[in-house]
C-alpha positions as a printed Julia matrix, in Angstrom:
162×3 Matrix{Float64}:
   3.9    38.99   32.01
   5.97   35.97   30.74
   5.46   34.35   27.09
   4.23   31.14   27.0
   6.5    28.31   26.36
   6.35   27.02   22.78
   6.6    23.36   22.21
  10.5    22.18   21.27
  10.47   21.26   17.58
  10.46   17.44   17.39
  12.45   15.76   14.24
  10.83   12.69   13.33
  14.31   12.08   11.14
  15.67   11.0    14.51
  12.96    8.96   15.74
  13.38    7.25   12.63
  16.7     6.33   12.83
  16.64    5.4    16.29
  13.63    3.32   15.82
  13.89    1.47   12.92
  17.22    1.92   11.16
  20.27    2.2    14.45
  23.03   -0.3    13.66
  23.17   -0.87   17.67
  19.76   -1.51   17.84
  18.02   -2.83   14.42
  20.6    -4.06   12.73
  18.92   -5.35    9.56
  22.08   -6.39    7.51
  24.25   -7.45   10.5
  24.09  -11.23   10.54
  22.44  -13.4    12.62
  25.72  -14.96   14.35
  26.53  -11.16   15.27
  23.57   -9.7    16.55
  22.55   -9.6    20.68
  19.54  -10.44   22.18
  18.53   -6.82   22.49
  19.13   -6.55   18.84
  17.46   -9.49   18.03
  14.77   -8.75   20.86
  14.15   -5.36   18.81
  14.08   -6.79   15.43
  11.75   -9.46   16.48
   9.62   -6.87   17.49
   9.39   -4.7    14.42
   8.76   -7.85   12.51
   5.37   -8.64   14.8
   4.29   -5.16   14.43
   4.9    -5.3    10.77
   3.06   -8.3    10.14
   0.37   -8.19   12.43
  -0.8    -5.01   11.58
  -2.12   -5.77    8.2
  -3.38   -9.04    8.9
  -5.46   -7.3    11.85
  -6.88   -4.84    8.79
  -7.14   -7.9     6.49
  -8.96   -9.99    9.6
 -11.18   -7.25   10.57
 -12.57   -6.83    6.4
 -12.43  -10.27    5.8
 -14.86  -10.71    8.96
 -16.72   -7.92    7.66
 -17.21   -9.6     4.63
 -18.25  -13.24    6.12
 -20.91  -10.89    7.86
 -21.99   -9.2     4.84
 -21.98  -12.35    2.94
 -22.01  -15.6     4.9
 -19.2   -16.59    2.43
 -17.27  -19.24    4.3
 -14.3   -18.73    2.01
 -13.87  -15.09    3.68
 -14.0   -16.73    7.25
 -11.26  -19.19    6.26
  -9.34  -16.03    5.6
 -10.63  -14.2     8.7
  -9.6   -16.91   10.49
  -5.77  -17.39    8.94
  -5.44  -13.43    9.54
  -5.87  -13.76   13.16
  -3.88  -16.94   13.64
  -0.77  -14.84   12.03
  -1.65  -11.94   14.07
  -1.45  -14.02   17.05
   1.33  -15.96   15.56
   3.4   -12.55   15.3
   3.13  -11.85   19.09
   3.94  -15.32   20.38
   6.84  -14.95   18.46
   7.88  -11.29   19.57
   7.14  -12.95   23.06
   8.81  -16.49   22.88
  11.3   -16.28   20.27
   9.66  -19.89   19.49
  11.36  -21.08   15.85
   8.08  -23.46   15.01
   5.84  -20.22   15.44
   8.47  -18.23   13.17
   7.88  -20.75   10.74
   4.42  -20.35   11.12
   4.81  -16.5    10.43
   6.45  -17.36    6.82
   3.45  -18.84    5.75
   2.04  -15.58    5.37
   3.98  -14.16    2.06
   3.21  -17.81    0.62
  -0.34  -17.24    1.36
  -0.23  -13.97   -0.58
   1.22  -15.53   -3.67
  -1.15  -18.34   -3.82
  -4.02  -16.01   -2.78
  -2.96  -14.05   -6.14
  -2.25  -17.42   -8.29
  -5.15  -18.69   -7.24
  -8.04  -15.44   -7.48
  -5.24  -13.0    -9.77
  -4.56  -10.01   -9.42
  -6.64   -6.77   -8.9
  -8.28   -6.07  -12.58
  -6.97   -2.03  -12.93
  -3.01   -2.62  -12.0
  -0.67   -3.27  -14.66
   2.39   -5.57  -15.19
   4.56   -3.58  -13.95
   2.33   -3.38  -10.64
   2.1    -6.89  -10.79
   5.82   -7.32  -10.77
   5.82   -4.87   -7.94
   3.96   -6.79   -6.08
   5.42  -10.33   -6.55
   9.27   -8.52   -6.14
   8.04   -7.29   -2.54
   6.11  -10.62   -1.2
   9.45  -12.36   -2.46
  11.7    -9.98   -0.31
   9.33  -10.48    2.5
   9.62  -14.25    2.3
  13.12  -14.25    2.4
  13.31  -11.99    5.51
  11.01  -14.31    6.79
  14.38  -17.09    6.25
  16.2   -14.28    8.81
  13.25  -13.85   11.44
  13.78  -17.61   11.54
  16.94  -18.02   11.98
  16.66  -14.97   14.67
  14.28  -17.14   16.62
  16.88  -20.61   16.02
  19.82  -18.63   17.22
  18.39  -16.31   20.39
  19.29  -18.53   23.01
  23.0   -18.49   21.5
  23.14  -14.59   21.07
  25.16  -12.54   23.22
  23.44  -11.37   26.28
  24.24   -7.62   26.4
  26.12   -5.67   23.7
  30.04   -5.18   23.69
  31.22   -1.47   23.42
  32.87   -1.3    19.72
């Protein structure tokens, strides 16, 4: 009688690195000028996943909310929320600059969503400075998606072995 087969250890490490940190394929602090189109192709990718996803959570409870509520404030934001969702894959998709521009609004809508309503009552400075450090760092990749989108049709076409 023969042993059943067990199931080949997988190691996420490497699904990691080959997904979202691989110089040849994500290269997130090559510049612009250097990368391909499959690099850029990839990184524009991870960007519309990254952004879309929680602006498809915040969409979904904001729409909850207008529901709930009939609060037409929450509907405005329901309705922002999908436009970036959908503003994230026509980007991914086209590599359109305008629509990339479009995309940055988003961390500026966070900070004046926080300006304007503050910030959660329980967190503390230091969350607070937290917060504003990582909206920042997300508006200035935002300046790199950008210029992705600007230089694609420039890029190299397929990658050159090193």
């Amino acid at each position: 009688m023969e042993e059943p087969r067990k199931p080949s250890k997988v190691i996420w490490e490497k699904y990691v690195r080959k997904y979202v940190w691989d110089n040849r394929s994500t290269p997130f602090l090559i510049p612009v000028e250097k990368l391909t189109q499959a690099q850029a192709k990839k990184e524009l990718f991870l960007f519309a996943i990254f952004l879309a996803t929680p602006f498809a959570l915040l969409s979904a409870a904001a729409g909850t909310l207008v529901i709930q509520n009939g609060d037409i404030g929450y509907g405005l934001i329901a309705l922002y929320a999908v436009s970036i969702v959908t503003a994230a894959g026509y980007t991914n998709h086209s590599k359109n600059r305008t629509i990339a521009i479009y995309c940055g609004t988003a961390p500026l809508a966070m900070l004046l969503y926080f300006i304007v309503n503050g910030f959660p009552p329980k967190l503390h400075l230091l969350d607070h400075a937290i917060m504003i450090t990582v909206i920042l760092c997300w508006l200035r990749y935002t300046f790199r998606v950008i210029s992705i989108t600007g230089a694609y049709s420039r890029l190299r076409a397929e990658e050159t072995p090193s």
